Coordinates of C-alpha atoms in Angstrom, one line a residue:
M1 CA 42.2 -14.9 20.4
Q2 CA 40.3 -18.1 21.2
Q3 CA 39.5 -16.8 24.7
Q4 CA 38.0 -13.6 23.3
Q5 CA 35.8 -15.5 21.0
Q6 CA 34.6 -17.7 23.9
Q7 CA 33.8 -14.6 25.9
Q8 CA 31.9 -13.1 23.0
Q9 CA 29.9 -16.2 22.7
Q10 CA 29.2 -16.3 26.3
Q11 CA 28.0 -12.7 26.2
Q12 CA 25.7 -13.5 23.3
Q13 CA 24.2 -16.4 25.1
Q14 CA 23.6 -14.3 28.3
Q15 CA 21.9 -11.6 26.0
Q16 CA 19.7 -14.1 24.4
Q17 CA 18.6 -15.6 27.7
A18 CA 18.0 -12.2 29.1
L19 CA 15.8 -11.2 26.1
V20 CA 13.9 -14.5 26.2
A21 CA 13.3 -14.0 29.9
L22 CA 12.1 -10.4 29.3
A23 CA 9.7 -11.6 26.5
V24 CA 8.2 -14.4 28.5
S25 CA 7.6 -12.2 31.7
T26 CA 6.2 -9.4 29.5
R27 CA 3.6 -11.8 28.0
A28 CA 2.8 -13.2 31.4
R29 CA 2.1 -9.8 32.9
A30 CA -1.3 -9.5 31.6
A31 CA -2.3 -12.6 33.6
A32 CA -0.5 -12.1 37.0
P33 CA -2.1 -14.4 39.5
D34 CA -3.0 -13.5 43.1
A35 CA -0.6 -14.3 45.8
S36 CA -0.8 -17.9 46.8
G37 CA 0.6 -19.7 50.0
E38 CA 3.8 -20.2 48.3
E39 CA 4.2 -16.6 47.4
R40 CA 3.4 -15.6 51.0
V41 CA 6.1 -17.7 52.3
S42 CA 8.7 -16.2 49.9
Y43 CA 7.5 -12.6 50.4
Q44 CA 10.3 -11.8 52.8
E45 CA 12.8 -13.4 50.4
A46 CA 11.4 -11.1 47.6
C47 CA 11.9 -8.1 49.7
D48 CA 15.5 -9.0 50.7
A49 CA 16.3 -9.7 47.1
A50 CA 14.8 -6.5 45.8
V51 CA 16.7 -4.4 48.5
D52 CA 20.0 -6.0 47.6
A53 CA 19.4 -5.4 43.8
A54 CA 18.4 -1.9 44.5
S55 CA 21.4 -1.2 46.8
S56 CA 23.7 -2.9 44.3
L57 CA 22.5 -0.9 41.2
S58 CA 22.8 2.5 43.0
Y59 CA 26.3 1.5 44.4
L60 CA 27.5 0.5 41.0
W61 CA 26.7 3.8 39.3
K62 CA 27.7 6.0 42.3
Q63 CA 31.4 4.9 42.0
S64 CA 33.3 7.8 40.4
A65 CA 34.6 5.8 37.5
H66 CA 31.2 4.6 36.5
A67 CA 29.5 7.9 37.2
K68 CA 31.9 9.6 34.7
L69 CA 30.5 7.3 32.0
L70 CA 27.1 8.9 32.4
Q71 CA 28.5 12.4 31.8
R72 CA 29.1 11.6 28.1
P73 CA 27.2 9.8 25.4
P74 CA 27.6 6.0 25.3
A75 CA 30.6 4.9 23.2
Q76 CA 30.1 2.6 20.3
K77 CA 32.8 0.3 21.5
Y78 CA 33.7 -0.6 25.1
G79 CA 36.0 -3.0 26.9
A80 CA 35.5 -5.9 29.1
K81 CA 35.0 -3.9 32.4
Q82 CA 32.1 -2.0 30.9
A83 CA 30.6 -5.1 29.6
V84 CA 30.6 -6.6 33.1
L85 CA 29.2 -3.3 34.4
L86 CA 26.3 -3.5 31.9
A87 CA 25.7 -7.2 32.7
Q88 CA 25.4 -6.5 36.4
T89 CA 23.0 -3.6 35.6
I90 CA 20.8 -5.9 33.5
Q91 CA 20.8 -8.6 36.3
N92 CA 19.8 -6.1 39.0
G93 CA 17.2 -4.3 36.9
D94 CA 15.6 -7.7 35.9
L95 CA 15.6 -8.7 39.6
L96 CA 14.1 -5.4 40.7
R97 CA 11.3 -5.8 38.0
S98 CA 10.4 -9.4 39.0
M99 CA 10.3 -8.6 42.6
A100 CA 8.2 -5.5 42.2
M101 CA 5.7 -7.5 40.1
K102 CA 5.4 -10.1 42.8
V103 CA 4.9 -7.5 45.6
A104 CA 2.4 -5.6 43.5
A105 CA 0.3 -8.8 43.0
F106 CA 0.5 -9.6 46.7
R107 CA -2.9 -8.8 48.4
R108 CA -3.6 -11.5 51.0
P109 CA -2.7 -11.4 54.7
L110 CA 0.8 -12.7 55.7
Q111 CA -0.5 -14.3 58.9
K112 CA -3.5 -16.5 59.8
D113 CA -5.0 -13.9 62.2
G114 CA -5.3 -11.5 59.3
S115 CA -2.8 -8.9 60.4
G116 CA 0.0 -7.6 58.2
G117 CA -2.1 -7.5 55.0
G118 CA -1.0 -6.9 51.5
A119 CA -1.2 -3.0 51.7
H120 CA 1.0 -2.8 54.8
S121 CA 3.5 -5.3 53.3
R122 CA 3.7 -3.4 50.0
Q123 CA 4.4 -0.1 52.0
L124 CA 7.3 -1.8 53.9
F125 CA 8.7 -3.2 50.7
L126 CA 8.7 0.3 49.1
D127 CA 10.1 2.0 52.1
R128 CA 13.1 -0.4 52.2
V129 CA 13.7 -0.5 48.4
F130 CA 13.3 3.2 47.7
A131 CA 15.7 4.0 50.6
A132 CA 18.5 2.9 48.1
R133 CA 17.2 5.3 45.6
P134 CA 16.9 2.9 42.7
V135 CA 14.5 5.2 40.8
A136 CA 17.1 7.9 40.4
A137 CA 19.7 5.4 39.3
L138 CA 17.5 3.8 36.7
A139 CA 16.3 7.1 35.3
R140 CA 19.8 8.4 35.0
L141 CA 20.7 5.3 33.1
L142 CA 17.9 5.6 30.7
V143 CA 18.7 9.3 30.0
W144 CA 22.3 8.1 29.2
L145 CA 21.3 5.3 27.0
Q146 CA 18.7 7.1 25.1
Q147 CA 21.1 9.7 23.9
Q148 CA 22.2 7.2 21.3
P149 CA 19.2 5.4 20.0
D150 CA 21.0 3.7 17.2
L151 CA 23.4 2.0 19.8
L152 CA 20.4 0.2 21.3
Q153 CA 19.6 -1.7 18.1
L154 CA 15.9 -1.4 18.7
P155 CA 14.9 -3.2 15.5
S156 CA 16.8 -6.2 16.7
L157 CA 15.0 -6.0 20.0
A158 CA 11.7 -5.8 18.1
A159 CA 12.6 -8.9 16.2
E160 CA 13.8 -10.6 19.5
E161 CA 17.1 -11.5 17.7
G162 CA 19.2 -11.7 20.9
S163 CA 22.3 -12.9 19.3
S164 CA 22.8 -9.6 17.4
I165 CA 21.8 -7.2 20.2
A166 CA 24.5 -5.2 22.0
D167 CA 24.4 -4.9 25.7
Y168 CA 23.2 -1.4 25.5
G169 CA 19.8 -2.6 24.1
V170 CA 19.2 -5.3 26.7
A171 CA 20.3 -2.9 29.5
W172 CA 17.9 -0.2 28.1
L173 CA 15.0 -2.7 28.1
S174 CA 15.9 -4.0 31.5
C175 CA 16.0 -0.4 33.0
T176 CA 12.8 0.7 31.3
L177 CA 10.8 -2.2 32.6
G178 CA 12.4 -2.3 36.0
L179 CA 11.7 1.5 36.5
A180 CA 8.1 1.1 35.2
E181 CA 7.4 -1.9 37.6
L182 CA 8.8 -0.2 40.7
L183 CA 6.9 3.0 40.0
N184 CA 3.7 1.1 39.4
C185 CA 4.2 -0.6 42.7
G186 CA 4.4 2.8 44.3
R187 CA 1.2 3.7 42.5
I188 CA -0.7 0.7 43.9
V189 CA 0.5 1.6 47.4
S190 CA -0.8 5.2 46.9
E191 CA -4.2 3.6 46.3
D192 CA -3.9 1.5 49.5
N193 CA -3.2 4.5 51.7
P194 CA -3.1 7.9 49.9
D195 CA -2.2 9.9 53.0
H196 CA 0.9 7.9 53.9
A197 CA 2.0 7.6 50.3
R198 CA 1.6 11.1 49.3
K199 CA 5.2 12.2 50.3
T200 CA 6.7 9.1 48.7
L201 CA 4.9 9.8 45.3
Q202 CA 6.1 13.4 45.4
Q203 CA 9.7 12.3 46.2
L204 CA 9.8 9.6 43.5
A205 CA 8.4 12.1 40.9
D206 CA 11.0 14.6 41.8
E207 CA 13.7 12.0 41.3
F208 CA 13.0 11.1 37.7
I209 CA 12.0 14.7 36.8
Q210 CA 15.3 15.9 38.0
T211 CA 17.2 13.5 35.9
G212 CA 15.6 14.9 32.7
L213 CA 13.9 11.6 31.8
L214 CA 10.6 13.1 31.5
D215 CA 11.7 15.9 29.0
Q216 CA 13.6 13.4 27.0
L217 CA 10.8 10.6 26.6
P218 CA 8.6 12.2 23.9
G219 CA 11.4 12.8 21.4
F220 CA 12.9 9.3 22.1
V221 CA 9.6 7.6 21.4
G222 CA 9.4 9.2 18.0
Q223 CA 13.1 8.2 17.3
A224 CA 12.6 4.7 18.3
L225 CA 9.5 4.2 16.3
R226 CA 11.2 5.7 13.2
A227 CA 14.3 3.4 13.6
I228 CA 12.0 0.3 14.0
S229 CA 9.9 1.3 11.1
A230 CA 12.9 1.9 8.8
A231 CA 14.2 -1.6 9.5
R232 CA 10.7 -3.0 8.6
Q233 CA 10.2 -4.7 12.0
P234 CA 6.8 -4.8 13.7
L235 CA 6.0 -1.9 15.9
L236 CA 4.0 -4.1 18.3
S237 CA 7.0 -5.5 20.1
L238 CA 9.1 -5.5 23.2
P239 CA 10.5 -1.9 22.7
L240 CA 7.0 -0.5 22.3
H241 CA 5.7 -2.5 25.3
G242 CA 8.5 -1.0 27.4
M243 CA 8.0 2.6 26.1
A244 CA 4.2 2.5 26.6
W245 CA 4.4 1.0 30.0
L246 CA 7.0 3.5 31.2
A247 CA 5.0 6.4 29.6
K248 CA 1.8 5.5 31.3
V249 CA 3.5 5.2 34.7
L250 CA 5.4 8.4 34.4
V251 CA 2.3 10.3 33.2
T252 CA 0.4 8.8 36.2
Y253 CA 3.0 10.3 38.5
V254 CA 3.1 13.8 36.9
T255 CA -0.7 14.2 36.7
Y256 CA -1.2 13.0 40.2
S257 CA -2.9 15.7 41.9
A258 CA -0.9 15.7 45.1
A259 CA 2.4 15.8 43.0
A260 CA 1.2 18.2 40.4
D261 CA 0.3 20.9 43.0
V262 CA 3.8 21.3 44.3
R263 CA 5.5 21.9 40.9
A264 CA 4.9 23.8 37.8
Y265 CA 3.3 21.4 35.4
N266 CA 5.0 21.5 32.0
W267 CA 2.0 21.8 29.5
Y268 CA 4.3 22.2 26.5
W269 CA 5.8 18.9 27.5
A270 CA 2.2 17.4 27.8
E271 CA 1.3 18.6 24.2
D272 CA 4.4 16.8 22.9
M273 CA 3.7 13.7 24.8
M274 CA 0.1 13.5 23.8
Q275 CA 1.0 13.9 20.1
Q276 CA 3.7 11.2 20.3
L277 CA 1.5 8.7 22.0
L278 CA -1.4 9.3 19.6
D279 CA 1.1 8.9 16.7
C280 CA 2.4 5.7 18.3
A281 CA -1.1 4.2 18.8
V282 CA -2.1 4.9 15.2
A283 CA 1.1 3.9 13.6
A284 CA 1.1 0.5 15.4
G285 CA -2.5 -0.2 14.3
L286 CA -4.0 0.1 17.8
M287 CA -6.1 3.1 16.8
R288 CA -7.5 4.3 13.5
G289 CA -6.4 7.9 12.8
L290 CA -9.1 10.4 11.9
P291 CA -9.2 11.3 8.3
G292 CA -6.8 14.3 7.8
G293 CA -5.8 14.3 11.4
S294 CA -2.3 14.8 12.7
A295 CA -2.0 11.2 13.9
A296 CA -3.2 10.0 10.6
R297 CA -0.4 11.9 8.9
A298 CA 2.1 10.5 11.2
A299 CA 0.9 7.0 10.6
A300 CA 1.6 7.4 6.9
L301 CA 5.3 7.8 7.8
F302 CA 5.2 4.4 9.4
S303 CA 3.3 2.8 6.7
E304 CA 6.1 0.4 5.7
A305 CA 6.3 -1.1 9.3
A306 CA 2.4 -1.4 9.4
S307 CA 2.4 -3.3 6.1
S308 CA 5.3 -5.5 7.1
S309 CA 3.6 -6.4 10.5
S310 CA 0.8 -8.9 10.1
S311 CA -0.1 -8.3 13.8
S312 CA -0.6 -4.6 13.3
S313 CA -3.1 -5.1 10.5
S314 CA -5.0 -7.7 12.4
C315 CA -5.3 -5.4 15.3
S316 CA -6.7 -2.5 13.3
S317 CA -9.2 -4.6 11.2
G318 CA -10.3 -6.8 14.2
A319 CA -10.3 -9.9 11.9
T320 CA -8.4 -11.9 14.5
Q321 CA -8.1 -11.8 18.1
P322 CA -5.2 -9.6 19.1
E323 CA -2.4 -11.0 21.4
P324 CA -2.7 -10.1 25.1
Q325 CA 0.5 -8.1 24.7
H326 CA -1.0 -6.0 22.1
A327 CA -4.0 -5.3 24.2
R328 CA -1.7 -4.3 27.1
I329 CA 0.2 -1.9 24.9
C330 CA -3.0 -0.2 23.7
A331 CA -4.3 0.0 27.3
D332 CA -1.0 1.7 28.4
L333 CA -1.1 4.2 25.6
T334 CA -4.7 5.1 25.9
D335 CA -4.5 5.3 29.7
A336 CA -1.6 7.9 29.4
L337 CA -3.6 9.8 26.8
R338 CA -6.7 9.9 29.1
L339 CA -4.7 11.0 32.1
L340 CA -3.1 13.8 30.1
L341 CA -6.5 15.0 28.9
C342 CA -8.3 14.6 32.2
R343 CA -5.6 16.4 34.1
A344 CA -6.1 19.5 31.8
V345 CA -9.9 19.3 32.3
D346 CA -9.5 19.1 36.2
M347 CA -7.1 22.0 36.1
T348 CA -9.7 24.1 34.2
V349 CA -12.5 23.2 36.5
A350 CA -10.4 23.8 39.7
H351 CA -9.1 27.2 38.5
T352 CA -12.2 28.6 36.9
A353 CA -14.8 27.9 39.5
G354 CA -17.4 30.8 39.3
R355 CA -15.5 32.6 36.5
A356 CA -14.9 32.2 32.9
Y357 CA -11.6 30.7 32.0
H358 CA -9.1 32.4 29.7
A359 CA -7.7 30.9 26.5
D360 CA -4.2 31.9 27.3
E361 CA -4.0 29.6 30.3
A362 CA -1.5 26.8 29.7
W363 CA -3.9 24.0 30.1
C364 CA -6.5 25.8 27.9
R365 CA -3.8 25.9 25.1
F366 CA -3.2 22.3 25.7
L367 CA -7.0 21.4 25.3
A368 CA -7.1 23.5 22.1
E369 CA -4.4 21.3 20.4
P370 CA -5.7 19.2 17.4
A371 CA -4.4 16.0 19.1
A372 CA -6.8 16.7 22.1
A373 CA -9.9 17.0 19.9
E374 CA -8.8 13.9 17.9
Y375 CA -8.4 11.8 21.0
A376 CA -11.5 13.2 22.8
L377 CA -13.7 12.4 19.7
Q378 CA -12.5 8.8 19.4
A379 CA -12.8 8.2 23.2
L380 CA -16.4 9.6 23.1
A381 CA -17.2 7.3 20.2
S382 CA -16.0 4.4 22.2
R383 CA -18.0 5.4 25.3
C384 CA -21.1 5.8 23.2
V385 CA -20.7 2.2 21.9
L386 CA -20.3 1.1 25.6
M387 CA -23.4 3.0 26.7
H388 CA -25.4 1.3 23.9
E389 CA -24.2 -2.1 24.8
Q390 CA -24.9 -1.7 28.5
H391 CA -28.3 -0.2 27.8
A392 CA -29.1 -3.3 25.7
R393 CA -28.0 -5.5 28.5
Y394 CA -30.1 -3.5 31.0
Q395 CA -33.2 -3.9 28.8
Q396 CA -32.6 -7.6 28.2
Q397 CA -32.7 -8.0 32.1
Q398 CA -35.9 -6.1 32.2
Q399 CA -37.5 -8.2 29.6
Q400 CA -36.5 -11.4 31.4
Q401 CA -38.0 -10.0 34.5
Q402 CA -41.1 -8.9 32.5
V403 CA -41.0 -5.5 34.2
Q404 CA -42.0 -3.3 31.2
P405 CA -42.5 -3.9 27.5
L406 CA -39.8 -2.4 25.2
V407 CA -40.9 0.0 22.4
R408 CA -39.4 1.3 19.2
Q409 CA -40.9 4.8 19.4
L410 CA -41.2 7.2 22.2
G411 CA -44.8 7.1 23.6
R412 CA -46.6 9.5 25.7
R413 CA -44.8 8.6 28.8
M414 CA -41.5 9.3 27.1
R415 CA -39.6 6.4 28.7
G416 CA -36.2 6.4 27.2
D417 CA -35.1 3.5 29.3
L418 CA -37.7 1.3 27.5
L419 CA -36.8 2.6 24.0
L420 CA -35.1 0.1 21.7
L421 CA -32.1 2.0 20.2
P422 CA -30.3 1.0 17.1
D423 CA -26.5 0.2 17.3
P424 CA -24.6 3.5 16.7
K425 CA -21.5 2.0 15.1
Q426 CA -22.7 2.6 11.6
Q427 CA -23.3 6.4 12.2
L428 CA -20.0 6.6 14.1
E429 CA -17.9 4.6 11.7
Q430 CA -15.5 7.6 10.9
L431 CA -14.8 8.2 14.6
L432 CA -14.5 4.6 16.0
P433 CA -10.9 4.0 16.9
G434 CA -10.9 0.2 16.2
D435 CA -11.6 -3.1 18.0
V436 CA -8.4 -3.2 20.1
F437 CA -9.0 0.3 21.5
L438 CA -12.7 -0.4 22.1
D439 CA -11.9 -3.6 24.1
A440 CA -9.1 -1.9 26.1
D441 CA -11.4 1.0 26.8
A442 CA -14.2 -1.3 28.0
S443 CA -11.9 -3.1 30.3
G444 CA -10.5 0.2 31.7
V445 CA -13.9 1.7 32.3
L446 CA -15.1 -1.5 34.0
C447 CA -12.0 -1.4 36.3
R448 CA -12.1 2.3 37.1
T449 CA -15.9 2.5 37.9
G450 CA -15.9 -0.7 39.9
G451 CA -18.3 -2.5 37.6
V452 CA -21.3 -0.2 38.3
G453 CA -22.7 -0.7 34.8
V454 CA -24.2 1.9 32.5
F455 CA -24.2 4.5 35.3
G456 CA -20.4 4.3 35.5
V457 CA -20.0 4.5 31.6
G458 CA -22.2 7.5 31.5
H459 CA -20.2 9.3 34.2
A460 CA -17.0 8.4 32.3
V461 CA -18.2 10.4 29.3
V462 CA -18.1 13.7 31.3
S463 CA -14.4 14.4 31.2
F464 CA -14.1 13.9 27.5
A465 CA -17.2 15.9 26.8
R466 CA -15.8 18.7 28.9
A467 CA -12.4 18.5 27.0
L468 CA -14.1 18.6 23.6
D469 CA -16.4 21.5 24.7
M470 CA -13.2 23.5 25.7
N471 CA -11.5 22.6 22.4
I472 CA -14.5 23.9 20.4
S473 CA -14.6 27.1 22.6
S474 CA -11.1 28.0 21.4
I475 CA -12.1 27.6 17.6
T476 CA -12.0 31.0 15.7
D477 CA -13.9 31.7 12.5
S478 CA -10.7 31.1 10.5
S479 CA -10.1 27.8 12.1
S480 CA -13.6 26.5 12.2
R481 CA -13.9 25.2 8.7
G482 CA -12.6 21.6 8.5
H483 CA -12.3 21.3 12.2
P484 CA -12.9 17.6 13.2
A485 CA -15.1 18.5 16.2
L486 CA -17.5 20.4 13.8
S487 CA -17.7 17.8 11.2
A488 CA -20.9 15.8 10.4
A489 CA -19.5 12.8 12.1
A490 CA -18.9 14.8 15.2
L491 CA -22.5 16.0 15.2
Q492 CA -23.8 12.6 14.8
L493 CA -21.7 11.6 17.8
S494 CA -23.1 14.3 20.0
A495 CA -26.7 13.6 19.0
Q496 CA -26.2 9.8 19.7
L497 CA -24.5 10.7 23.1
L498 CA -27.4 13.0 24.1
L499 CA -29.9 10.2 23.3
R500 CA -28.1 7.6 25.4
A501 CA -27.4 10.0 28.2
A502 CA -31.0 10.8 28.5
A503 CA -32.0 7.1 28.4
H504 CA -29.3 6.4 30.9
W505 CA -30.6 9.1 33.2
Q506 CA -34.1 7.6 33.0
Q507 CA -32.8 4.1 33.8
L508 CA -31.3 5.4 37.1
Y509 CA -34.3 7.6 37.8
Y510 CA -36.8 4.8 37.6
S511 CA -34.5 2.5 39.8
L512 CA -35.3 5.0 42.6
T513 CA -38.1 4.6 45.0
D514 CA -41.4 6.6 44.6
E515 CA -40.5 8.8 47.6
E516 CA -37.1 9.5 46.2
R517 CA -38.5 10.4 42.8
A518 CA -41.0 12.7 44.5
M519 CA -38.2 14.5 46.3
L520 CA -36.2 15.1 43.1
A521 CA -39.1 17.0 41.7
L522 CA -39.0 19.5 44.6
D523 CA -36.5 22.3 45.0
A524 CA -33.5 21.3 47.1
G525 CA -34.3 23.8 49.9
A526 CA -37.9 22.6 50.1
A527 CA -37.0 18.9 50.1
A528 CA -34.4 19.4 52.8
G529 CA -36.8 18.8 55.7
P530 CA -35.8 17.9 59.2
G531 CA -34.4 14.5 60.2
D532 CA -34.6 11.5 57.9
T533 CA -36.5 13.4 55.2
G534 CA -33.6 15.7 54.5
A535 CA -31.2 12.9 54.5
R536 CA -33.2 10.8 52.0
S537 CA -33.6 13.9 49.7
L538 CA -29.8 14.4 49.8
D539 CA -29.2 10.7 49.1
A540 CA -31.5 10.8 46.1
R541 CA -29.8 13.8 44.6
L542 CA -26.4 12.2 45.2
K543 CA -27.6 9.0 43.3
M544 CA -28.6 11.1 40.3
R545 CA -25.6 13.5 40.2
P546 CA -23.4 11.4 37.9
A547 CA -26.3 11.0 35.4
N548 CA -27.1 14.7 35.7
E549 CA -23.6 15.7 34.9
S550 CA -23.5 13.3 31.9
L551 CA -26.7 14.6 30.5
E552 CA -25.7 18.3 31.1
W553 CA -22.4 17.9 29.3
C554 CA -23.6 15.9 26.4
N555 CA -26.2 18.6 25.8
Q556 CA -23.7 21.3 26.4
L557 CA -21.4 19.7 23.8
L558 CA -24.1 19.7 21.2
H559 CA -25.1 23.2 22.1
Q560 CA -21.5 24.4 21.7
Q561 CA -21.1 22.8 18.2
I562 CA -24.4 24.2 16.9
G563 CA -23.5 27.6 18.3
V564 CA -20.1 27.8 16.5
L565 CA -21.5 26.4 13.2
W566 CA -24.4 28.9 13.5
A567 CA -22.1 31.8 14.0
S568 CA -19.8 30.9 11.2
G569 CA -22.6 30.1 8.8
Q570 CA -21.7 26.5 8.1
W571 CA -24.9 24.6 7.5
Q572 CA -23.9 21.8 5.2
P573 CA -22.7 19.5 8.0
Q574 CA -26.1 20.0 9.8
L575 CA -28.1 19.1 6.8
Q576 CA -25.8 16.1 6.0
L577 CA -26.4 14.9 9.5
L578 CA -30.2 15.1 9.1
Q579 CA -30.0 13.3 5.9
Q580 CA -28.0 10.5 7.3
G581 CA -30.6 9.7 9.9
G582 CA -29.1 11.8 12.8
G583 CA -32.1 14.0 13.0
E584 CA -34.2 11.3 14.5
A585 CA -31.6 10.6 17.2
L586 CA -31.3 14.3 17.9
L587 CA -35.1 15.0 18.2
Q588 CA -35.4 11.8 20.4
G589 CA -32.4 13.0 22.5
L590 CA -33.8 16.6 23.0
T591 CA -37.3 15.2 23.7
L592 CA -36.0 12.9 26.5
A593 CA -33.7 15.6 27.8
L594 CA -36.7 18.0 28.1
R595 CA -38.6 15.1 30.0
C596 CA -35.6 14.6 32.3
G597 CA -35.6 18.3 33.2
G598 CA -39.2 18.3 34.1
L599 CA -38.6 15.4 36.6
D600 CA -35.6 16.8 38.4
A601 CA -35.6 20.3 40.0
D602 CA -31.8 20.5 39.9
L603 CA -31.8 20.0 36.0
C604 CA -34.5 22.7 35.7
R605 CA -32.0 25.2 37.0
V606 CA -29.5 24.5 34.2
A607 CA -30.0 27.1 31.5
A608 CA -29.2 24.7 28.6
M609 CA -31.5 22.1 30.0
T610 CA -34.6 24.4 30.1
V611 CA -37.2 24.6 27.3
P612 CA -35.7 27.8 25.8
G613 CA -32.2 26.4 26.0
L614 CA -33.2 23.1 24.3
L615 CA -35.2 25.0 21.6
T616 CA -32.2 27.1 20.8
T617 CA -30.6 24.0 19.5
V618 CA -33.7 23.1 17.4
H619 CA -34.0 26.5 16.0
A620 CA -30.3 26.5 14.8
W621 CA -30.9 23.2 13.1
V622 CA -34.2 24.3 11.5
A623 CA -32.8 27.6 10.5
G624 CA -29.6 25.9 9.0
A625 CA -31.8 23.6 7.0
R626 CA -33.9 26.4 5.5
C627 CA -30.8 28.4 4.6
C628 CA -29.5 25.2 2.8
R629 CA -32.8 24.8 1.0
R630 CA -33.0 28.5 0.0
S631 CA -29.4 28.2 -1.3
A632 CA -30.2 25.0 -3.3
C633 CA -33.4 26.7 -4.7
G634 CA -31.4 29.7 -5.9
E635 CA -28.8 27.6 -7.6
S636 CA -31.5 25.6 -9.4
Q637 CA -33.2 28.8 -10.6
S638 CA -29.9 30.2 -11.9
L639 CA -29.2 27.0 -13.7
A640 CA -32.6 27.0 -15.2

């Protein structure tokens, strides 16, 4: 009896130590240092340790007695042998995770002559480790453990109470983070050498898809959050960190173009995953749900957890600086959402080149979902703020260099790059997702665009504008009323985006040389002269292409919104937008867009960017306002 108590106490101490180690390494992940000399020396040791852990883990669960355990749900009570098995699994999972993090951060050359650099070393690491198939083993373990969420004791994990956590919970967290870090290391290698890594990525995606982990994940995320919420524990915790990190990595793999082309992409799974991730972000206070939106309704179900978690409320209000772990959770969730949405846009563009797309296409149905519109609106609001901030920094630099004086109204030259624009946050208040999201989005855009300033942010708007445009195109007369993409706030957003996209276009245009600007005014065929002339013309057009796309799609989005509202006879949101000051932003944006079209022959060929196309939008606004005034006059006369 006494010996059993000692064994239980020892197990509890091991669980506590494992949980503390996971918590410490999780918080340190956001600030992983570059590889130092000491790390280079220990690189071979890291590879050997990871290979041993991967081989040991796979061997453990290939044994017939252990493999039989995975064929039935986890038992509530188990003996000493299974306890040892879980302890060995935790140990190997933690070792794999730490070694994968070490190798992923390794970027400097191994040798003094510069040969054997970080990219080559990471590929060798993956080849050796993945040969033991640890991804399939970890994925099968997660599928097995997640059959019984109650046995994982996730609320205790959230509270970091290691002494009350069963081995199942620690094993689940170890496998979750271990699998995520291994796959993330594979993703980094794919960026180093896409051609060599293509086969590896497809193989890894096949391994975890075949285990059923992908299909199981959306439902498990919802069950886990409800369990933590019911226990009144903070949602921003280790379990959510693990789920968000794994979800992001898995979504990265299944949306990877090379992998997605060789299998039927499950858009029904994508719909479920997007809704669960959006609900998760809103419930944890990392995003604000749109009024009446699906995520806001889901957040109400988790209100007890949100009210009991001071960290969640601080994140949503922005009153205090969020912890690094919270910022990483937000970044992982929003990255997964962005990848799902952008994949659908890419599929539509790739399969509808030169023809109209059909609403019955699977990816079109995905883009028609309310969750897609909600996320696209909030992401666009965030990008609009980023464009404003970088526009202001650009103008500050111009002022310091005393290049051109800034103005508060458009002059005869119509220089939007010199126009002092007001902060759009007040107009976009209903759509802004919150400070944590804004910070994570700004960091993500900076990382993905290579720090190319306002031009990179403007280009980053295109995918979300396309997605929202496709969502609006699916709206029917019966579903148009109350649709978030047709609200006054959404119209305000489109007007602000058009204005900033036009100003951003002019910033890039006036950064060109006089010769390059002259070539843009010529037709592409006329400008394509012999020798250097044709090359310079092409170079100038390539420089302007991202800004052209941003301007075109911001204008197209506004055109689509006005068209649907015009067809359905809904004038109230238009008049409300004009009354709230959006009319000035709209007229300035249309004026600048017209000016941009006159400077670039490529833009002149876009129907919506021509004078008739832009006047169509103005006509709809004016006609809508007149209808509202006539209606108001009729009501006043009847009352009189």
